[in-house]
Coordinates of C-alpha atoms and ligand atoms in Angstrom, one line a residue:
X1 CA 122.2 160.1 177.9
X2 CA 124.6 157.4 178.0
X3 CA 123.5 154.4 179.5
X4 CA 126.8 152.2 178.0
X5 CA 129.4 151.6 179.9
X6 CA 132.5 154.6 180.2
X7 CA 136.0 153.4 180.0
X8 CA 136.8 153.3 183.4
X9 CA 134.2 150.3 183.9
X10 CA 131.5 152.6 184.9
X11 CA 127.7 153.6 184.3
X12 CA 127.1 156.5 186.4
X13 CA 128.2 155.8 189.9
X14 CA 127.5 152.2 189.3
X15 CA 130.1 149.3 187.9
X16 CA 134.1 149.2 188.7
X17 CA 136.1 146.1 189.5
X18 CA 136.8 145.1 193.3
X19 CA 138.5 141.9 193.1
X20 CA 141.2 140.3 194.8
X21 CA 145.1 140.8 194.2
X22 CA 145.0 137.3 193.0
X23 CA 142.6 137.7 190.4
X24 CA 143.6 141.3 188.7
X25 CA 146.2 139.6 185.9
X26 CA 142.7 137.3 185.0
X27 CA 140.1 140.9 185.1
X28 CA 142.8 142.9 183.3
X29 CA 143.5 140.6 180.5
X30 CA 139.8 140.0 179.8
X31 CA 139.3 144.1 180.1
X32 CA 142.7 144.9 177.4
X33 CA 141.5 142.0 175.0
X34 CA 137.5 141.5 175.0
X35 CA 136.5 144.0 172.3
X36 CA 139.0 143.1 170.1
X37 CA 138.2 139.4 170.4
X38 CA 134.5 140.1 169.4
X39 CA 134.7 142.6 167.2
X40 CA 137.5 140.6 165.2
X41 CA 135.4 139.4 160.8
X42 CA 136.6 135.6 161.7
X43 CA 135.0 135.2 165.7
X44 CA 131.4 136.7 164.7
X45 CA 131.9 134.5 162.1
X46 CA 131.6 131.8 164.2
X47 CA 129.4 133.4 166.4
X48 CA 126.5 134.1 164.8
X49 CA 127.1 130.4 162.2
X50 CA 126.0 128.8 165.6
X51 CA 123.9 131.5 167.1
X52 CA 121.5 130.8 163.7
X53 CA 122.3 126.8 163.4
X54 CA 123.2 125.4 166.8
X55 CA 120.6 127.8 168.9
X56 CA 118.4 128.7 167.0
X57 CA 117.8 131.9 166.1
X58 CA 117.1 134.4 165.2
X59 CA 114.4 133.7 168.0
X60 CA 110.4 134.6 166.7
X61 CA 108.7 137.9 167.7
X62 CA 105.4 136.3 168.5
X63 CA 101.7 138.3 167.8
X64 CA 100.0 136.9 171.3
X65 CA 96.6 137.1 169.9
X66 CA 94.7 136.4 173.0
X67 CA 96.4 137.6 175.6
X68 CA 96.3 140.6 173.5
X69 CA 92.4 140.2 174.0
X70 CA 92.6 139.1 177.9
X71 CA 94.3 142.5 178.0
X72 CA 92.7 145.1 175.5
X73 CA 96.6 146.2 173.6
X74 CA 98.9 144.9 171.2
X75 CA 101.2 142.2 173.3
X76 CA 103.9 140.7 170.9
X77 CA 106.7 138.1 173.3
X78 CA 110.0 137.5 172.2
X79 CA 110.0 134.0 172.0
X80 CA 113.8 133.5 173.9
X81 CA 111.9 130.4 175.0
X82 CA 112.9 128.6 172.2
X83 CA 116.1 128.8 173.1
X84 CA 118.1 126.1 173.2
X85 CA 118.3 124.7 175.8
X86 CA 115.0 126.3 177.2
X87 CA 116.6 129.4 177.5
X88 CA 118.5 133.6 176.4
X89 CA 121.4 132.2 178.7
X90 CA 122.9 130.2 175.6
X91 CA 123.3 133.6 174.3
X92 CA 125.8 134.2 176.4
X93 CA 127.9 130.7 176.7
X94 CA 128.7 131.0 173.6
X95 CA 130.0 134.1 172.8
X96 CA 132.1 133.5 175.7
X97 CA 132.8 129.8 175.6
X98 CA 134.7 131.4 172.6
X99 CA 136.6 134.4 173.8
X100 CA 137.5 131.2 176.5
X101 CA 139.2 129.7 173.7
X102 CA 140.8 132.6 172.6
X103 CA 142.7 133.7 175.5
X104 CA 143.7 130.2 175.6
X105 CA 140.9 128.5 178.6
X106 CA 141.0 124.7 178.5
X107 CA 138.9 125.0 182.0
X108 CA 135.4 126.6 182.8
X109 CA 133.5 127.5 185.9
X110 CA 130.1 128.5 186.3
X111 CA 127.8 129.6 189.2
X112 CA 123.7 128.4 188.4
X113 CA 120.9 129.5 190.2
X114 CA 117.7 128.1 188.1
X115 CA 120.1 126.2 186.8
X116 CA 119.2 127.2 183.5
X117 CA 123.2 129.1 182.9
X118 CA 124.9 126.0 184.4
X119 CA 123.0 123.2 181.8
X120 CA 123.7 126.4 178.8
X121 CA 127.1 126.1 179.8
X122 CA 127.2 122.6 180.5
X123 CA 126.5 122.2 176.7
X124 CA 129.2 124.6 175.1
X125 CA 131.6 122.5 177.2
X126 CA 130.7 119.3 175.6
X127 CA 130.2 121.3 171.7
X128 CA 133.5 122.3 172.2
X129 CA 135.0 119.7 174.3
X130 CA 136.4 121.6 177.4
X131 CA 136.4 120.8 181.0
X132 CA 133.3 122.6 182.9
X133 CA 132.7 123.0 187.0
X134 CA 128.8 124.2 188.4
X135 CA 129.0 125.7 191.0
X136 CA 124.6 125.5 192.5
X137 CA 123.2 126.6 196.0
X138 CA 121.7 124.0 197.8
X139 CA 118.5 124.3 198.2
X140 CA 119.1 125.2 193.9
X141 CA 119.8 121.3 193.4
X142 CA 116.3 120.1 195.4
X143 CA 114.6 122.5 193.9
X144 CA 115.7 123.0 190.2
X145 CA 116.4 119.0 189.8
X146 CA 116.0 118.3 185.2
X147 CA 118.8 120.7 185.0
X148 CA 120.9 119.4 187.6
X149 CA 120.9 116.2 185.7
X150 CA 121.2 117.7 182.8
X151 CA 124.1 119.0 183.1
X152 CA 126.0 115.4 184.6
X153 CA 124.7 114.0 181.3
X154 CA 126.0 116.6 179.6
X155 CA 129.7 115.7 181.5
X156 CA 129.8 118.6 183.9
X157 CA 131.1 118.2 187.2
X158 CA 128.4 119.7 189.4
X159 CA 129.9 121.0 192.9
X160 CA 127.0 122.4 195.9
X161 CA 127.7 125.8 198.0
X162 CA 126.9 124.8 201.0
X163 CA 126.9 128.2 202.3
X164 CA 124.1 131.1 203.5
X165 CA 121.1 130.8 201.8
X166 CA 122.6 128.3 199.8
X167 CA 121.7 130.1 196.9
X168 CA 122.8 131.7 194.1
X169 CA 124.8 134.3 195.5
X170 CA 126.9 130.9 197.1
X171 CA 127.0 129.7 194.6
X172 CA 128.2 133.0 193.2
X173 CA 130.9 133.8 195.6
X174 CA 132.8 129.8 195.6
X175 CA 133.1 130.1 191.9
X176 CA 135.6 132.6 192.4
X177 CA 136.6 131.8 195.1
X178 CA 137.8 128.8 192.8
X179 CA 138.9 131.2 190.1
X180 CA 141.3 132.3 192.5
X181 CA 143.2 129.2 193.1
X182 CA 143.1 128.4 189.1
X183 CA 144.5 131.7 187.9
X184 CA 146.0 129.8 184.9
X185 CA 144.1 128.0 182.7
X186 CA 140.5 128.9 184.1
X187 CA 138.1 131.2 182.6
X188 CA 135.1 131.8 184.4
X189 CA 131.7 132.5 182.8
X190 CA 129.3 134.3 184.5
X191 CA 125.8 134.2 183.9
X192 CA 123.8 137.5 184.3
X193 CA 125.7 141.2 184.1
X194 CA 127.0 140.9 187.6
X195 CA 130.3 141.1 188.6
X196 CA 133.4 143.0 187.7
X197 CA 134.2 145.2 184.3
X198 CA 134.4 144.2 181.6
X199 CA 132.3 140.8 182.8
X200 CA 128.5 143.2 182.6
X201 CA 129.7 144.3 179.3
X202 CA 130.6 141.5 177.6
X203 CA 127.0 139.7 179.1
X204 CA 125.1 142.5 177.7
X205 CA 127.1 143.0 174.5
X206 CA 126.2 139.1 173.8
X207 CA 122.6 139.0 175.0
X208 CA 121.9 142.7 172.7
X209 CA 121.1 140.3 170.1
X210 CA 118.1 140.5 171.5
X211 CA 117.1 143.7 170.8
X212 CA 118.7 143.2 167.7
X213 CA 116.0 140.9 166.2
X214 CA 113.9 142.9 167.7
X215 CA 114.3 145.6 165.7
X216 CA 113.8 144.6 162.9
X217 CA 110.9 142.1 163.6
X218 CA 109.0 144.9 165.0
X219 CA 109.6 147.0 161.7
X220 CA 108.7 144.2 159.3
X221 CA 105.6 143.8 161.7
X222 CA 103.9 147.1 162.7
X223 CA 106.1 149.6 161.1
X224 CA 107.2 151.1 163.7
X225 CA 110.9 149.8 165.4
X226 CA 110.1 151.5 168.4
X227 CA 107.8 149.8 170.8
X228 CA 105.3 151.6 173.3
X229 CA 106.5 149.5 175.9
X230 CA 109.7 146.8 176.8
X231 CA 109.1 144.4 180.2
X232 CA 112.2 142.2 181.3
X233 CA 112.0 140.2 184.9
X234 CA 114.9 141.0 186.5
X235 CA 117.0 138.4 188.2
X236 CA 121.3 139.7 187.5
X237 CA 119.6 141.4 184.4
X238 CA 121.0 139.9 181.3
X239 CA 117.6 139.3 179.5
X240 CA 117.0 142.6 181.0
X241 CA 119.9 144.3 179.2
X242 CA 120.1 142.5 176.0
X243 CA 116.7 143.4 174.8
X244 CA 116.6 146.5 176.3
X245 CA 120.1 147.0 174.7
X246 CA 119.4 149.0 171.4
X247 CA 116.6 151.0 172.9
X248 CA 118.2 152.7 175.9
X249 CA 119.2 155.7 174.4
X250 CA 115.6 156.0 173.0
X251 CA 114.2 157.0 175.4
X252 CA 110.6 157.4 174.0
X253 CA 110.7 153.3 174.6
X254 CA 109.7 153.1 178.2
X255 CA 111.5 150.2 179.8
X256 CA 110.5 148.6 182.5
X257 CA 112.6 145.8 185.0
X258 CA 110.4 143.7 186.5
X259 CA 111.9 142.3 190.4
X260 CA 110.6 139.5 192.2
X261 CA 108.5 140.7 195.8
X262 CA 108.7 137.4 196.8
X263 CA 106.1 137.0 199.1
X264 CA 105.7 140.5 199.7
X265 CA 108.6 143.4 199.4
X266 CA 108.4 143.6 203.2
X267 CA 108.1 140.4 204.2
X268 CA 111.8 139.6 205.1
X269 CA 111.2 136.9 201.5
X270 CA 112.0 138.9 198.7
X271 CA 114.5 139.9 196.5
X272 CA 112.9 143.2 195.1
X273 CA 116.6 144.9 195.1
X274 CA 115.6 148.7 193.6
X275 CA 113.3 148.9 196.9
X276 CA 115.8 147.5 199.4
X277 CA 118.5 147.7 197.8
X278 CA 121.0 150.7 199.1
X279 CA 125.0 150.9 196.8
X280 CA 127.8 148.3 197.9
X281 CA 129.6 146.3 196.8
X282 CA 129.1 142.6 195.9
X283 CA 130.8 140.1 193.3
X284 CA 133.2 143.3 192.2
X285 CA 131.1 145.5 191.5
X286 CA 129.7 148.4 193.1
X287 CA 125.6 147.8 192.4
X288 CA 122.0 148.4 194.2
X289 CA 122.4 146.2 197.4
X290 CA 120.9 144.4 199.4
X291 CA 122.1 144.4 202.3
X292 CA 121.4 145.4 206.5
X293 CA 122.8 148.2 208.4
X294 CA 126.3 146.6 209.3
X295 CA 126.8 146.0 205.1
X296 CA 125.9 142.1 206.0
X297 CA 123.8 141.7 203.1
X298 CA 120.0 140.8 203.3
X299 CA 119.2 136.8 201.7
X300 CA 116.9 137.0 199.2
X301 CA 113.9 135.2 198.8
X302 CA 112.0 134.0 195.8
X303 CA 110.0 131.0 194.2
X304 CA 111.6 131.3 191.1
X305 CA 115.7 130.6 191.6
X306 CA 116.3 133.0 188.9
X307 CA 115.1 135.4 190.2
X308 CA 116.6 134.6 193.1
X309 CA 119.6 137.2 194.4
X310 CA 120.1 140.3 196.4
X311 CA 121.9 142.8 193.7
X312 CA 121.4 143.9 190.4
X313 CA 123.7 145.0 188.3
X314 CA 125.7 148.3 188.4
X315 CA 124.1 148.6 184.3
X316 CA 120.2 148.1 186.1
X317 CA 121.9 149.9 189.2
X318 CA 121.8 153.9 187.5
X319 CA 119.2 153.3 185.0
X320 CA 117.5 153.2 188.1
X321 CA 118.9 156.3 189.4
X322 CA 118.3 158.1 186.1
X323 CA 114.8 156.6 186.1
X324 CA 115.5 155.0 182.0
X325 CA 114.3 152.6 183.6
X326 CA 111.0 151.8 185.9
X327 CA 110.9 149.3 188.1
X328 CA 108.5 147.8 189.9
X329 CA 108.1 143.5 191.9
X330 CA 106.1 141.0 191.3
X331 CA 104.6 138.2 194.1
X332 CA 105.5 135.1 193.9
X333 CA 101.7 134.7 194.2
X334 CA 101.5 136.9 190.7
X335 CA 103.8 135.4 188.7
X336 CA 101.5 131.5 189.1
X337 CA 98.5 134.1 188.4
X338 CA 99.9 135.1 185.1
X339 CA 101.9 131.1 184.2
X340 CA 98.7 129.2 184.6
X341 CA 97.3 131.8 182.6
X342 CA 99.4 132.4 178.9
X343 CA 100.0 128.5 179.8
X344 CA 95.4 128.6 179.3
X345 CA 95.6 131.6 176.8
X346 CA 97.9 131.1 174.6
X347 CA 99.6 127.2 175.2
X348 CA 103.6 128.0 176.0
X349 CA 104.2 127.3 180.2
X350 CA 106.6 130.1 180.4
X351 CA 110.2 129.9 183.1
X352 CA 108.3 131.5 186.6
X353 CA 111.7 134.2 186.4
X354 CA 109.4 134.9 182.5
X355 CA 105.9 134.4 184.3
X356 CA 107.0 138.3 186.9
X357 CA 107.1 139.8 183.7
X358 CA 103.5 138.8 182.7
X359 CA 102.4 139.2 185.8
X360 CA 103.2 143.4 185.2
X361 CA 100.3 143.8 182.8
X362 CA 97.6 143.5 185.0
X363 CA 99.5 146.6 186.7
X364 CA 100.4 148.0 183.1
X365 CA 98.1 151.2 181.5
X366 CA 98.0 150.0 178.3
X367 CA 96.5 152.3 175.6
X368 CA 93.9 150.1 173.2
X369 CA 96.6 151.1 170.1
X370 CA 100.2 150.8 172.0
X371 CA 102.0 148.1 171.8
X372 CA 103.9 145.6 174.1
X373 CA 106.7 144.0 174.1
X374 CA 107.7 141.0 177.4
X375 CA 111.1 139.2 176.6
X376 CA 110.4 135.4 177.1
X377 CA 113.2 134.8 179.0
X378 CA 112.8 131.1 179.3
X379 CA 110.4 128.0 179.0
X380 CA 108.9 126.3 182.4
X381 CA 110.0 122.4 181.4
X382 CA 112.6 123.3 184.6
X383 CA 109.3 124.5 187.0
X384 CA 106.7 121.5 186.5
X385 CA 107.0 120.6 190.1
X386 CA 106.9 124.3 191.5
X387 CA 102.9 124.9 189.0
X388 CA 101.7 121.6 189.9
X389 CA 101.9 122.1 192.8
X390 CA 99.5 125.3 193.3
X391 CA 97.8 123.6 190.1
X392 CA 94.2 124.7 191.9
Ligands
LIG1 C1 118.5 133.5 184.4 C2 117.4 133.7 184.7 C3 116.5 135.1 184.0 C4 117.2 136.1 185.2 O1 118.7 136.3 185.4 P1 118.1 137.3 184.3 O2 120.4 138.1 183.4 O3 118.1 138.6 185.4 O4 118.7 137.5 183.6 C5 115.9 135.4 183.7 N1 115.0 134.2 183.0 C6 115.1 132.6 182.8 C7 114.4 131.7 182.1 C8 117.1 132.6 183.5 O5 117.0 131.0 183.2

């Protein structure tokens, strides 16, 4: 099986580029040029130097001894939380901004949910001296206030999205609207493996550094580059795509994607797209999508702003349909409990998103000799207010 995107921009039955005519030129230019640009030697040199010296890569692979004892297995954490700006998002923003510069773009726009992608975008725009506009749902602006402050400090303009659930999907709609109005000078940095082709492939390639590093780190630590399980949380799916990427064709490695069940999958307050979703089109691609009988999007919900999205990227829709990855979900409460557990056992405060992946350890029937890798996609500084509210 091949799980990569094909020439037409599809992962199996999912993907494509369903875009308004006004954006056709932009997306087509990107599609024609992206592979050539990003695999050029000078591009790779510039990107790798910044990944090492600015982001702090490679991110450590940490053997979580006390967590392993607790679950009677061998648990490693891939520490994307230690990256500059506190999450995996910067792997992608750095790559895309170098791409934007080579395309001659001067104005950068982005959407953000938890604010991590917005912060990462504002950061690289400051680094490169480019104008930065970030769209963010009004609800998210409130619950992720520290990240809004960081974006402003870094010189970005944050524009609230006031429609719908006032969260990530609405911010994405606003960003697309801006792009339609400014097609010539503006580059839209999408923050996850979503959007029209070639975006999902661009983001997956930039995030694939995670599994590239993981292979050599595991080989050194365990003598085998393949773990038994890889677990990642799934919003749009970029951190999962990154840590799955170099294992996709190796069917011996079990890939597990964890969605947000919110207050319960069928409670009406959930973002468990693989269970509740059907094929549909959102933000330019055909994928699994939470929608009612009329095709209207059902408002998603999760305690974690980064997982609060009604779809998954087309790569993941295909992994779900082909059963290459196992999709499961955990509730707000289970994620909070997992966060408190790892705070106490390992001295690590995880992002609420990452806590969803950790929570699945309660369900995984691993053996004593199994090797489990969890992608710790980000750190919990931005979630302190939520944690304090629920701390016992
Ligand atoms: C944005 C974010 C996510 C969710 O996005 P993906 O594209 O699914 O990775 C997960 N964890 C953290 C820390 C994030 O900032």
